[in-house]
mmCIF file of C-alpha atoms (C1' of nucleotides) in Angstrom:
data_model
loop_
_atom_site.group_PDB
_atom_site.id
_atom_site.type_symbol
_atom_site.label_atom_id
_atom_site.label_comp_id
_atom_site.label_asym_id
_atom_site.label_seq_id
_atom_site.Cartn_x
_atom_site.Cartn_y
_atom_site.Cartn_z
ATOM 1 C CA MET A 1 14.202 -7.971 -15.397
ATOM 2 C CA ALA A 2 12.413 -6.269 -12.573
ATOM 3 C CA LYS A 3 15.647 -5.326 -10.904
ATOM 4 C CA SER A 4 15.934 -2.232 -13.003
ATOM 5 C CA LYS A 5 14.354 0.260 -10.651
ATOM 6 C CA GLN A 6 14.453 2.802 -13.415
ATOM 7 C CA THR A 7 10.843 2.255 -14.295
ATOM 8 C CA ALA A 8 9.819 4.243 -11.257
ATOM 9 C CA ARG A 9 10.416 7.783 -12.351
ATOM 10 C CA ARG A 10 11.952 8.745 -9.041
ATOM 11 C CA LYS A 11 14.088 11.782 -8.716
ATOM 12 C CA SER A 12 15.996 13.485 -5.969
ATOM 13 C CA PRO A 13 14.062 14.644 -2.878
ATOM 14 C CA THR A 14 14.997 18.247 -3.446
ATOM 15 C CA VAL A 15 12.406 20.968 -3.806
ATOM 16 C CA SER A 16 13.854 22.211 -7.056
ATOM 17 C CA THR A 17 12.277 21.850 -10.457
ATOM 18 C CA ALA A 18 15.157 19.846 -11.889
ATOM 19 C CA ARG A 19 14.389 17.664 -14.863
ATOM 20 C CA LYS A 20 14.312 13.927 -14.513
ATOM 21 C CA PRO A 21 17.480 11.952 -15.348
ATOM 22 C CA ALA A 22 15.713 9.674 -17.790
ATOM 23 C CA LEU A 23 17.505 6.680 -19.225
ATOM 24 C CA ARG A 24 17.002 7.145 -22.908
ATOM 25 C CA VAL A 25 17.251 4.015 -24.947
ATOM 26 C CA VAL A 26 13.890 4.112 -26.709
ATOM 27 C CA PRO A 27 13.354 0.631 -28.075
ATOM 28 C CA ASP A 28 10.580 1.015 -30.639
ATOM 29 C CA THR A 29 7.353 1.913 -28.901
ATOM 30 C CA GLY A 30 8.675 0.685 -25.611
ATOM 31 C CA GLY A 31 10.018 4.104 -24.751
ATOM 32 C CA GLU A 32 8.459 6.019 -21.935
ATOM 33 C CA THR A 33 7.452 8.833 -24.244
ATOM 34 C CA VAL A 34 3.999 7.624 -25.141
ATOM 35 C CA ASP A 35 1.323 10.264 -24.930
ATOM 36 C CA VAL A 36 -2.019 9.438 -23.334
ATOM 37 C CA GLY A 37 -3.781 11.637 -25.876
ATOM 38 C CA ALA A 38 -7.478 12.207 -25.313
ATOM 39 C CA LEU A 39 -7.182 10.875 -21.787
ATOM 40 C CA LYS A 40 -5.741 14.215 -20.773
ATOM 41 C CA ARG A 41 -9.142 15.788 -21.357
ATOM 42 C CA MET A 42 -11.042 13.282 -19.260
ATOM 43 C CA MET A 43 -11.767 14.651 -15.821
ATOM 44 C CA GLY A 44 -11.711 11.311 -14.024
ATOM 45 C CA TYR A 45 -8.302 10.429 -15.384
ATOM 46 C CA ALA A 46 -6.885 13.900 -14.721
ATOM 47 C CA LEU A 47 -8.200 13.834 -11.161
ATOM 48 C CA LYS A 48 -6.765 10.379 -10.492
ATOM 49 C CA ARG A 49 -3.287 11.267 -11.690
ATOM 50 C CA ALA A 50 -3.286 14.558 -9.782
ATOM 51 C CA GLN A 51 -4.564 12.900 -6.622
ATOM 52 C CA MET A 52 -1.895 10.221 -6.769
ATOM 53 C CA ALA A 53 0.859 12.796 -7.200
ATOM 54 C CA VAL A 54 -0.430 14.843 -4.258
ATOM 55 C CA PHE A 55 -0.778 11.784 -2.025
ATOM 56 C CA GLU A 56 2.716 10.708 -2.942
ATOM 57 C CA ASP A 57 4.108 14.003 -1.713
ATOM 58 C CA PHE A 58 1.941 13.882 1.392
ATOM 59 C CA ILE A 59 3.094 10.390 2.332
ATOM 60 C CA ARG A 60 6.723 11.245 1.738
ATOM 61 C CA THR A 61 6.325 14.398 3.810
ATOM 62 C CA LEU A 62 4.992 12.455 6.794
ATOM 63 C CA SER A 63 7.200 9.428 6.200
ATOM 64 C CA ASP A 64 8.985 9.685 9.538
ATOM 65 C CA THR A 65 5.663 9.132 11.313
ATOM 66 C CA GLY A 66 4.349 6.569 8.852
ATOM 67 C CA LEU A 67 1.015 8.383 8.945
ATOM 68 C CA LYS A 68 -1.109 7.781 5.886
ATOM 69 C CA PRO A 69 -3.703 10.244 4.530
ATOM 70 C CA ALA A 70 -6.670 8.435 6.048
ATOM 71 C CA GLN A 71 -5.005 8.227 9.443
ATOM 72 C CA TYR A 72 -4.103 11.892 9.368
ATOM 73 C CA SER A 73 -7.664 12.808 8.469
ATOM 74 C CA VAL A 74 -8.949 10.886 11.485
ATOM 75 C CA LEU A 75 -6.522 12.550 13.886
ATOM 76 C CA LEU A 76 -7.481 15.941 12.479
ATOM 77 C CA MET A 77 -11.177 15.249 12.921
ATOM 78 C CA LEU A 78 -10.707 14.110 16.505
ATOM 79 C CA SER A 79 -8.730 17.254 17.169
ATOM 80 C CA GLN A 80 -11.499 19.441 15.798
ATOM 81 C CA SER A 81 -14.424 17.458 17.158
ATOM 82 C CA PRO A 82 -13.506 15.384 20.221
ATOM 83 C CA GLY A 83 -16.006 12.809 21.326
ATOM 84 C CA LEU A 84 -17.305 11.754 17.954
ATOM 85 C CA THR A 85 -18.365 8.135 17.591
ATOM 86 C CA GLN A 86 -16.637 5.726 15.243
ATOM 87 C CA SER A 87 -19.657 5.710 12.976
ATOM 88 C CA ALA A 88 -19.761 9.492 12.845
ATOM 89 C CA VAL A 89 -16.107 9.848 11.902
ATOM 90 C CA ALA A 90 -16.245 6.984 9.433
ATOM 91 C CA GLN A 91 -19.335 8.378 7.764
ATOM 92 C CA ALA A 92 -17.871 11.874 7.526
ATOM 93 C CA LEU A 93 -14.741 10.517 5.872
ATOM 94 C CA GLY A 94 -16.524 8.088 3.581
ATOM 95 C CA ILE A 95 -15.098 5.002 5.257
ATOM 96 C CA GLN A 96 -17.121 1.853 5.937
ATOM 97 C CA ARG A 97 -17.534 1.477 9.670
ATOM 98 C CA ALA A 98 -16.207 -2.060 9.478
ATOM 99 C CA ASN A 99 -13.033 -0.813 7.845
ATOM 100 C CA PHE A 100 -12.737 1.961 10.380
ATOM 101 C CA VAL A 101 -12.179 -0.529 13.194
ATOM 102 C CA PRO A 102 -8.616 -1.538 12.309
ATOM 103 C CA LEU A 103 -7.847 2.071 11.431
ATOM 104 C CA ILE A 104 -8.789 3.501 14.824
ATOM 105 C CA SER A 105 -7.327 0.457 16.548
ATOM 106 C CA GLU A 106 -3.970 1.220 14.987
ATOM 107 C CA LEU A 107 -4.103 4.839 16.099
ATOM 108 C CA GLU A 108 -4.991 3.641 19.574
ATOM 109 C CA ARG A 109 -2.226 1.041 19.543
ATOM 110 C CA ARG A 110 0.244 3.766 18.644
ATOM 111 C CA GLY A 111 -0.993 5.790 21.601
ATOM 112 C CA TRP A 112 -2.380 8.682 19.602
ATOM 113 C CA ALA A 113 -6.131 8.181 19.995
ATOM 114 C CA MET A 114 -8.426 6.364 22.375
ATOM 115 C CA ARG A 115 -11.892 4.967 22.605
ATOM 116 C CA ALA A 116 -13.711 6.368 25.595
ATOM 117 C CA GLN A 117 -17.025 5.257 26.980
ATOM 118 C CA SER A 118 -19.945 7.292 25.750
ATOM 119 C CA ALA A 119 -21.973 9.010 28.444
ATOM 120 C CA THR A 120 -25.252 8.544 26.637
ATOM 121 C CA ASP A 121 -24.996 5.341 24.618
ATOM 122 C CA ARG A 122 -23.197 2.307 25.904
ATOM 123 C CA ARG A 123 -22.994 0.837 22.426
ATOM 124 C CA SER A 124 -20.745 3.570 21.092
ATOM 125 C CA HIS A 125 -17.289 4.927 21.710
ATOM 126 C CA ALA A 126 -16.429 8.581 22.167
ATOM 127 C CA LEU A 127 -13.173 9.088 20.314
ATOM 128 C CA HIS A 128 -10.509 11.571 21.258
ATOM 129 C CA LEU A 129 -6.812 12.233 20.975
ATOM 130 C CA THR A 130 -4.418 11.389 23.760
ATOM 131 C CA ASP A 131 -1.941 14.021 24.922
ATOM 132 C CA LYS A 132 0.636 12.176 22.910
ATOM 133 C CA GLY A 133 -1.667 12.294 19.914
ATOM 134 C CA LYS A 134 -2.194 16.029 20.345
ATOM 135 C CA ALA A 135 1.543 16.575 20.502
ATOM 136 C CA LEU A 136 2.077 14.465 17.416
ATOM 137 C CA LEU A 137 -0.609 16.292 15.510
ATOM 138 C CA GLN A 138 0.923 19.646 16.362
ATOM 139 C CA ARG A 139 4.193 18.558 14.875
ATOM 140 C CA VAL A 140 2.652 16.828 11.890
ATOM 141 C CA LYS A 141 0.435 19.769 11.095
ATOM 142 C CA ALA A 142 3.544 21.793 10.342
ATOM 143 C CA LEU A 143 4.769 19.110 7.969
ATOM 144 C CA GLN A 144 1.357 18.930 6.338
ATOM 145 C CA GLN A 145 1.328 22.687 5.899
ATOM 146 C CA ALA A 146 4.674 22.542 4.132
ATOM 147 C CA HIS A 147 3.219 19.881 1.845
ATOM 148 C CA GLU A 148 0.108 21.959 1.237
ATOM 149 C CA ASP A 149 2.242 25.008 0.481
ATOM 150 C CA ARG A 150 4.080 23.043 -2.190
ATOM 151 C CA VAL A 151 0.783 21.930 -3.685
ATOM 152 C CA ILE A 152 -0.587 25.467 -3.742
ATOM 153 C CA ALA A 153 2.646 26.747 -5.254
ATOM 154 C CA THR A 154 2.318 24.155 -7.985
ATOM 155 C CA ILE A 155 -1.086 25.374 -9.109
ATOM 156 C CA GLY A 156 -0.409 28.990 -8.285
ATOM 157 C CA ALA A 157 -1.668 30.616 -5.119
ATOM 158 C CA GLY A 158 -4.363 32.537 -6.940
ATOM 159 C CA ASN A 159 -5.953 29.330 -8.185
ATOM 160 C CA ALA A 160 -6.425 27.569 -4.868
ATOM 161 C CA ASP A 161 -9.855 28.959 -4.042
ATOM 162 C CA ILE A 162 -11.391 28.139 -7.413
ATOM 163 C CA MET A 163 -9.801 24.705 -7.274
ATOM 164 C CA PHE A 164 -11.321 23.866 -3.877
ATOM 165 C CA GLU A 165 -14.673 25.217 -4.984
ATOM 166 C CA LEU A 166 -14.787 23.100 -8.133
ATOM 167 C CA LEU A 167 -13.566 19.960 -6.367
ATOM 168 C CA ALA A 168 -16.227 20.417 -3.701
ATOM 169 C CA ARG A 169 -18.918 20.616 -6.361
ATOM 170 C CA LEU A 170 -17.710 17.389 -7.940
ATOM 171 C CA ALA A 171 -17.477 15.636 -4.593
ATOM 172 C CA LYS A 172 -21.127 16.475 -3.901
ATOM 173 C CA GLY A 173 -22.025 14.310 -6.845
ATOM 174 C CA ILE A 174 -22.297 14.227 -10.628
ATOM 175 C CA GLY A 175 -25.644 13.787 -12.266
ATOM 176 C CA ARG A 176 -28.682 12.495 -10.347
ATOM 177 C CA MET B 1 -21.403 -4.107 23.446
ATOM 178 C CA ALA B 2 -18.274 -2.161 22.814
ATOM 179 C CA LYS B 3 -16.628 -2.470 26.162
ATOM 180 C CA SER B 4 -16.891 -6.102 27.146
ATOM 181 C CA LYS B 5 -15.113 -7.378 24.038
ATOM 182 C CA GLN B 6 -12.643 -4.548 24.297
ATOM 183 C CA THR B 7 -9.675 -6.731 25.083
ATOM 184 C CA ALA B 8 -10.239 -9.036 22.148
ATOM 185 C CA ARG B 9 -10.250 -6.726 19.207
ATOM 186 C CA ARG B 10 -7.002 -7.969 17.724
ATOM 187 C CA LYS B 11 -6.966 -10.360 14.831
ATOM 188 C CA SER B 12 -6.539 -14.064 15.381
ATOM 189 C CA PRO B 13 -2.845 -14.447 14.370
ATOM 190 C CA THR B 14 -1.599 -12.537 17.366
ATOM 191 C CA VAL B 15 -2.451 -13.122 20.983
ATOM 192 C CA SER B 16 -1.113 -9.639 21.566
ATOM 193 C CA THR B 17 -1.174 -7.573 24.704
ATOM 194 C CA ALA B 18 -4.633 -7.630 26.228
ATOM 195 C CA ARG B 19 -4.336 -3.968 27.083
ATOM 196 C CA LYS B 20 -7.592 -2.483 28.136
ATOM 197 C CA PRO B 21 -7.748 1.281 27.607
ATOM 198 C CA ALA B 22 -9.832 1.867 30.718
ATOM 199 C CA LEU B 23 -12.636 3.756 29.073
ATOM 200 C CA ARG B 24 -13.311 7.202 30.414
ATOM 201 C CA VAL B 25 -16.792 8.598 30.378
ATOM 202 C CA VAL B 26 -17.039 11.506 27.962
ATOM 203 C CA PRO B 27 -19.955 13.548 26.572
ATOM 204 C CA ASP B 28 -21.148 12.069 23.313
ATOM 205 C CA THR B 29 -20.959 14.231 20.209
ATOM 206 C CA GLY B 30 -22.027 11.494 17.830
ATOM 207 C CA GLY B 31 -25.143 13.074 16.428
ATOM 208 C CA GLU B 32 -26.009 13.734 12.822
ATOM 209 C CA THR B 33 -23.875 14.394 9.785
ATOM 210 C CA VAL B 34 -20.469 15.650 10.836
ATOM 211 C CA ASP B 35 -18.464 18.300 9.052
ATOM 212 C CA VAL B 36 -14.913 17.450 8.007
ATOM 213 C CA GLY B 37 -13.767 20.970 8.823
ATOM 214 C CA ALA B 38 -10.201 21.799 7.853
ATOM 215 C CA LEU B 39 -10.015 18.763 5.605
ATOM 216 C CA LYS B 40 -12.024 20.684 3.063
ATOM 217 C CA ARG B 41 -9.020 22.916 2.518
ATOM 218 C CA MET B 42 -6.573 20.089 2.007
ATOM 219 C CA MET B 43 -5.923 19.480 -1.668
ATOM 220 C CA GLY B 44 -5.229 15.764 -1.354
ATOM 221 C CA TYR B 45 -8.482 15.126 0.455
ATOM 222 C CA ALA B 46 -10.495 17.334 -1.894
ATOM 223 C CA LEU B 47 -8.985 15.595 -4.925
ATOM 224 C CA LYS B 48 -9.682 12.143 -3.542
ATOM 225 C CA ARG B 49 -13.332 12.847 -2.829
ATOM 226 C CA ALA B 50 -13.860 14.510 -6.187
ATOM 227 C CA GLN B 51 -12.110 11.696 -8.024
ATOM 228 C CA MET B 52 -14.221 9.068 -6.298
ATOM 229 C CA ALA B 53 -17.437 10.891 -7.180
ATOM 230 C CA VAL B 54 -16.402 11.217 -10.827
ATOM 231 C CA PHE B 55 -15.340 7.575 -11.059
ATOM 232 C CA GLU B 56 -18.627 6.510 -9.527
ATOM 233 C CA ASP B 57 -20.545 8.283 -12.251
ATOM 234 C CA PHE B 58 -18.209 6.912 -14.920
ATOM 235 C CA ILE B 59 -18.621 3.329 -13.738
ATOM 236 C CA ARG B 60 -22.374 3.669 -13.505
ATOM 237 C CA THR B 61 -22.463 5.197 -16.976
ATOM 238 C CA LEU B 62 -20.612 2.236 -18.497
ATOM 239 C CA SER B 63 -22.238 -0.338 -16.224
ATOM 240 C CA ASP B 64 -23.848 -2.280 -19.078
ATOM 241 C CA THR B 65 -20.381 -3.067 -20.455
ATOM 242 C CA GLY B 66 -18.751 -3.589 -17.080
ATOM 243 C CA LEU B 67 -15.813 -1.509 -18.309
ATOM 244 C CA LYS B 68 -13.791 0.062 -15.553
ATOM 245 C CA PRO B 69 -11.810 3.309 -15.902
ATOM 246 C CA ALA B 70 -8.458 1.566 -16.341
ATOM 247 C CA GLN B 71 -9.847 -0.766 -18.990
ATOM 248 C CA TYR B 72 -11.440 2.101 -20.860
ATOM 249 C CA SER B 73 -8.176 4.024 -20.796
ATOM 250 C CA VAL B 74 -6.378 1.053 -22.354
ATOM 251 C CA LEU B 75 -8.941 0.663 -25.141
ATOM 252 C CA LEU B 76 -8.725 4.372 -25.844
ATOM 253 C CA MET B 77 -4.942 4.253 -26.049
ATOM 254 C CA LEU B 78 -4.985 1.295 -28.412
ATOM 255 C CA SER B 79 -7.488 3.143 -30.555
ATOM 256 C CA GLN B 80 -5.252 6.203 -30.743
ATOM 257 C CA SER B 81 -1.924 4.383 -30.988
ATOM 258 C CA PRO B 82 -2.275 0.857 -32.388
ATOM 259 C CA GLY B 83 0.750 -1.399 -32.081
ATOM 260 C CA LEU B 84 2.053 -0.174 -28.755
ATOM 261 C CA THR B 85 3.756 -2.724 -26.542
ATOM 262 C CA GLN B 86 2.369 -3.749 -23.176
ATOM 263 C CA SER B 87 5.190 -1.958 -21.422
ATOM 264 C CA ALA B 88 4.553 1.234 -23.359
ATOM 265 C CA VAL B 89 0.856 1.340 -22.578
ATOM 266 C CA ALA B 90 1.374 0.363 -18.965
ATOM 267 C CA GLN B 91 4.065 2.970 -18.545
ATOM 268 C CA ALA B 92 1.958 5.717 -20.089
ATOM 269 C CA LEU B 93 -0.953 4.919 -17.808
ATOM 270 C CA GLY B 94 1.135 4.521 -14.667
ATOM 271 C CA ILE B 95 0.432 0.816 -14.324
ATOM 272 C CA GLN B 96 3.072 -1.744 -13.346
ATOM 273 C CA ARG B 97 3.768 -4.009 -16.310
ATOM 274 C CA ALA B 98 3.156 -7.037 -14.112
ATOM 275 C CA ASN B 99 -0.301 -5.754 -13.228
ATOM 276 C CA PHE B 100 -1.003 -4.921 -16.841
ATOM 277 C CA VAL B 101 -0.893 -8.599 -17.809
ATOM 278 C CA PRO B 102 -4.258 -9.626 -16.311
ATOM 279 C CA LEU B 103 -5.765 -6.337 -17.485
ATOM 280 C CA ILE B 104 -4.927 -6.836 -21.165
ATOM 281 C CA SER B 105 -5.692 -10.541 -20.852
ATOM 282 C CA GLU B 106 -9.209 -9.714 -19.773
ATOM 283 C CA LEU B 107 -9.710 -7.312 -22.673
ATOM 284 C CA GLU B 108 -8.415 -10.022 -24.997
ATOM 285 C CA ARG B 109 -10.642 -12.646 -23.404
ATOM 286 C CA ARG B 110 -13.643 -10.412 -23.987
ATOM 287 C CA GLY B 111 -12.659 -10.124 -27.624
ATOM 288 C CA TRP B 112 -11.940 -6.403 -27.602
ATOM 289 C CA ALA B 113 -8.158 -6.345 -27.886
ATOM 290 C CA MET B 114 -5.453 -8.680 -29.089
ATOM 291 C CA ARG B 115 -1.761 -9.321 -28.668
ATOM 292 C CA ALA B 116 -0.077 -9.468 -32.062
ATOM 293 C CA GLN B 117 3.469 -10.502 -32.788
ATOM 294 C CA SER B 118 5.847 -7.571 -33.024
ATOM 295 C CA ALA B 119 7.630 -7.269 -36.334
ATOM 296 C CA THR B 120 10.819 -5.983 -34.795
ATOM 297 C CA ASP B 121 11.115 -7.519 -31.332
ATOM 298 C CA ARG B 122 10.044 -11.050 -30.651
ATOM 299 C CA ARG B 123 9.942 -10.415 -26.921
ATOM 300 C CA SER B 124 7.142 -7.888 -27.150
ATOM 301 C CA HIS B 125 3.536 -7.815 -28.227
ATOM 302 C CA ALA B 126 1.986 -5.243 -30.535
ATOM 303 C CA LEU B 127 -1.415 -4.457 -29.076
ATOM 304 C CA HIS B 128 -4.456 -3.733 -31.210
ATOM 305 C CA LEU B 129 -8.201 -3.420 -30.914
ATOM 306 C CA THR B 130 -10.271 -6.061 -32.655
ATOM 307 C CA ASP B 131 -13.116 -4.991 -34.914
ATOM 308 C CA LYS B 132 -15.407 -5.898 -32.068
ATOM 309 C CA GLY B 133 -13.313 -3.738 -29.772
ATOM 310 C CA LYS B 134 -13.482 -0.820 -32.171
ATOM 311 C CA ALA B 135 -17.245 -1.163 -32.389
ATOM 312 C CA LEU B 136 -17.542 -1.320 -28.637
ATOM 313 C CA LEU B 137 -15.365 1.713 -28.192
ATOM 314 C CA GLN B 138 -17.438 3.724 -30.631
ATOM 315 C CA ARG B 139 -20.537 3.009 -28.636
ATOM 316 C CA VAL B 140 -18.869 3.508 -25.260
ATOM 317 C CA LYS B 141 -17.307 6.765 -26.324
ATOM 318 C CA ALA B 142 -20.777 8.234 -26.611
ATOM 319 C CA LEU B 143 -21.613 7.105 -23.104
ATOM 320 C CA GLN B 144 -18.330 8.489 -21.831
ATOM 321 C CA GLN B 145 -19.041 11.809 -23.507
ATOM 322 C CA ALA B 146 -22.385 12.011 -21.746
ATOM 323 C CA HIS B 147 -20.597 11.356 -18.481
ATOM 324 C CA GLU B 148 -17.971 13.973 -19.271
ATOM 325 C CA ASP B 149 -20.682 16.477 -20.160
ATOM 326 C CA ARG B 150 -22.263 15.978 -16.753
ATOM 327 C CA VAL B 151 -18.921 16.501 -15.072
ATOM 328 C CA ILE B 152 -18.256 19.685 -17.009
ATOM 329 C CA ALA B 153 -21.740 20.935 -16.268
ATOM 330 C CA THR B 154 -21.094 20.351 -12.572
ATOM 331 C CA ILE B 155 -18.059 22.615 -12.492
ATOM 332 C CA GLY B 156 -19.369 25.010 -15.096
ATOM 333 C CA ALA B 157 -18.265 24.861 -18.722
ATOM 334 C CA GLY B 158 -16.093 27.929 -18.368
ATOM 335 C CA ASN B 159 -13.990 26.284 -15.683
ATOM 336 C CA ALA B 160 -13.001 23.136 -17.536
ATOM 337 C CA ASP B 161 -9.853 24.461 -19.167
ATOM 338 C CA ILE B 162 -8.365 25.907 -15.993
ATOM 339 C CA MET B 163 -9.271 22.721 -14.159
ATOM 340 C CA PHE B 164 -7.430 20.491 -16.637
ATOM 341 C CA GLU B 165 -4.464 22.837 -16.625
ATOM 342 C CA LEU B 166 -4.129 22.813 -12.836
ATOM 343 C CA LEU B 167 -4.636 19.058 -12.560
ATOM 344 C CA ALA B 168 -1.963 18.495 -15.200
ATOM 345 C CA ARG B 169 0.492 20.598 -13.217
ATOM 346 C CA LEU B 170 -0.169 18.584 -10.086
ATOM 347 C CA ALA B 171 0.123 15.285 -11.935
ATOM 348 C CA LYS B 172 3.574 16.292 -13.174
ATOM 349 C CA GLY B 173 4.713 16.257 -9.605
ATOM 350 C CA ILE B 174 4.753 18.287 -6.404
ATOM 351 C CA GLY B 175 8.018 19.497 -4.979
ATOM 352 C CA ARG B 176 11.324 17.753 -5.670
ATOM 353 C "C1'" DT C 1 23.973 -7.634 -19.629
ATOM 354 C "C1'" DA C 2 19.317 -5.549 -20.348
ATOM 355 C "C1'" DT C 3 14.453 -5.805 -21.518
ATOM 356 C "C1'" DT C 4 9.540 -8.006 -22.367
ATOM 357 C "C1'" DG C 5 6.110 -10.546 -20.771
ATOM 358 C "C1'" DT C 6 4.929 -13.442 -17.227
ATOM 359 C "C1'" DT C 7 4.065 -15.761 -12.662
ATOM 360 C "C1'" DA C 8 3.818 -15.634 -7.887
ATOM 361 C "C1'" DT C 9 3.181 -13.234 -3.866
ATOM 362 C "C1'" DA C 10 1.977 -9.925 -0.521
ATOM 363 C "C1'" DC C 11 0.008 -5.993 1.217
ATOM 364 C "C1'" DT C 12 -3.443 -2.337 1.192
ATOM 365 C "C1'" DC C 13 -8.262 -0.776 0.294
ATOM 366 C "C1'" DT C 14 -12.761 -1.553 -0.086
ATOM 367 C "C1'" DA C 15 -17.344 -3.949 0.244
ATOM 368 C "C1'" DT C 16 -20.660 -7.137 2.490
ATOM 369 C "C1'" DA C 17 -22.738 -10.221 5.680
ATOM 370 C "C1'" DA C 18 -23.423 -11.579 10.159
ATOM 371 C "C1'" DC C 19 -22.772 -11.497 15.041
ATOM 372 C "C1'" DT C 20 -23.133 -8.990 20.081
ATOM 373 C "C1'" DA C 21 -24.588 -5.792 23.047
ATOM 374 C "C1'" DT C 22 -27.052 -2.382 23.527
ATOM 375 C "C1'" DA C 23 -31.051 1.037 22.372
ATOM 376 C "C1'" DT D 1 -36.587 -3.579 15.577
ATOM 377 C "C1'" DA D 2 -32.772 -0.731 14.869
ATOM 378 C "C1'" DT D 3 -28.043 0.786 15.701
ATOM 379 C "C1'" DA D 4 -22.723 0.716 17.117
ATOM 380 C "C1'" DG D 5 -18.934 -1.816 17.053
ATOM 381 C "C1'" DT D 6 -16.902 -5.885 15.605
ATOM 382 C "C1'" DT D 7 -15.421 -10.066 13.001
ATOM 383 C "C1'" DA D 8 -14.623 -12.541 8.946
ATOM 384 C "C1'" DT D 9 -14.032 -12.682 4.273
ATOM 385 C "C1'" DA D 10 -13.699 -11.669 -0.463
ATOM 386 C "C1'" DG D 11 -12.435 -8.682 -4.147
ATOM 387 C "C1'" DA D 12 -9.940 -5.132 -6.219
ATOM 388 C "C1'" DG D 13 -5.625 -2.460 -6.705
ATOM 389 C "C1'" DT D 14 -0.840 -2.138 -6.218
ATOM 390 C "C1'" DA D 15 4.084 -3.320 -5.471
ATOM 391 C "C1'" DT D 16 8.182 -6.368 -5.909
ATOM 392 C "C1'" DA D 17 11.003 -10.368 -6.983
ATOM 393 C "C1'" DA D 18 12.228 -13.764 -10.105
ATOM 394 C "C1'" DC D 19 12.296 -16.469 -14.364
ATOM 395 C "C1'" DA D 20 12.374 -17.658 -19.641
ATOM 396 C "C1'" DA D 21 12.868 -15.885 -24.066
ATOM 397 C "C1'" DT D 22 14.947 -12.536 -26.577
ATOM 398 C "C1'" DA D 23 17.716 -8.418 -27.523
#
DNA sequence: TATTGTTATACTCTATAACTATA
DNA sequence: TATAGTTATAGAGTATAACAATA
């Protein structure tokens, strides 16, 4: 098997709300119409599925640049706060500083960001965007906004504020 | 160090271009906790951070069993719909059937689930919980409920329904 | 010819320890 | 001693191709 790419519920790249083609054969329980039941009322599961769907659209939207969510978030932070150290950016984004090394290296290799020498601490790097990186970000921001607009439209514009508020509360921590 | 090893930050496989960025001296902003700024208003980022926080609490809550979210979701599905095939469960949960093999094997190895012979299709397996698995799930469900209660309390009980509704819309897909 | 379960593989993400050069 | 960046490595998670048995 495997060759049947039908298992990936891909559809056309249009913005419409067309229904999926769906190859209906339904062999016993093997059909794709199995309901996840109680899982739908579990916040962790609901968040995971929603997050994956949103990331999928984001990645597709920026596909011509190959920029992934984490990379975009770094470029955006450097745009807003030039001169931050690797540790500062990594910590703000919840990335281990060891894992941040190849990430920033890639952005530097692509000519979008650079490590500058810190004026006060020779151990650290002051990160900033290159002119090329600034230009890229300008262009990509428009793409990202289009993506964000689609997301907001999906939940309804009036629900965005409450959504961000509730997600922020969760992100601050559950329990403890 | 930072600057002296600058030219050698590539991985071993490639000799690569020993390009040295010529570090410029820039004022250092790397102080305390940094704000992520505009990222807070990006749905993908907000969802990711919230999802990670919720999963962290979930995993800690079930830490004595070692059950991870994906494993729990499988046990729950088998409890609700006994006899499903591997493909059906994997498809419902958004897991590649190839990756589902080690997952169900582990649950079987631990004595919680089992692959039974399908009555209608000798290619497929009818999945079921064992008595031990049912007993475990009963106990773990209580723990999960405590976790879920904390999550709901974090966002406010009155916001749970709208939250699930909006997350479900996103999970169904953005754009296209 | 198509599908189920499976194996193998690869690539990304993430987590940890340890090293170096600074502080 | 402590910290910033780095290296190496191991573990998950995920994606794809291919194969045997079966439909």
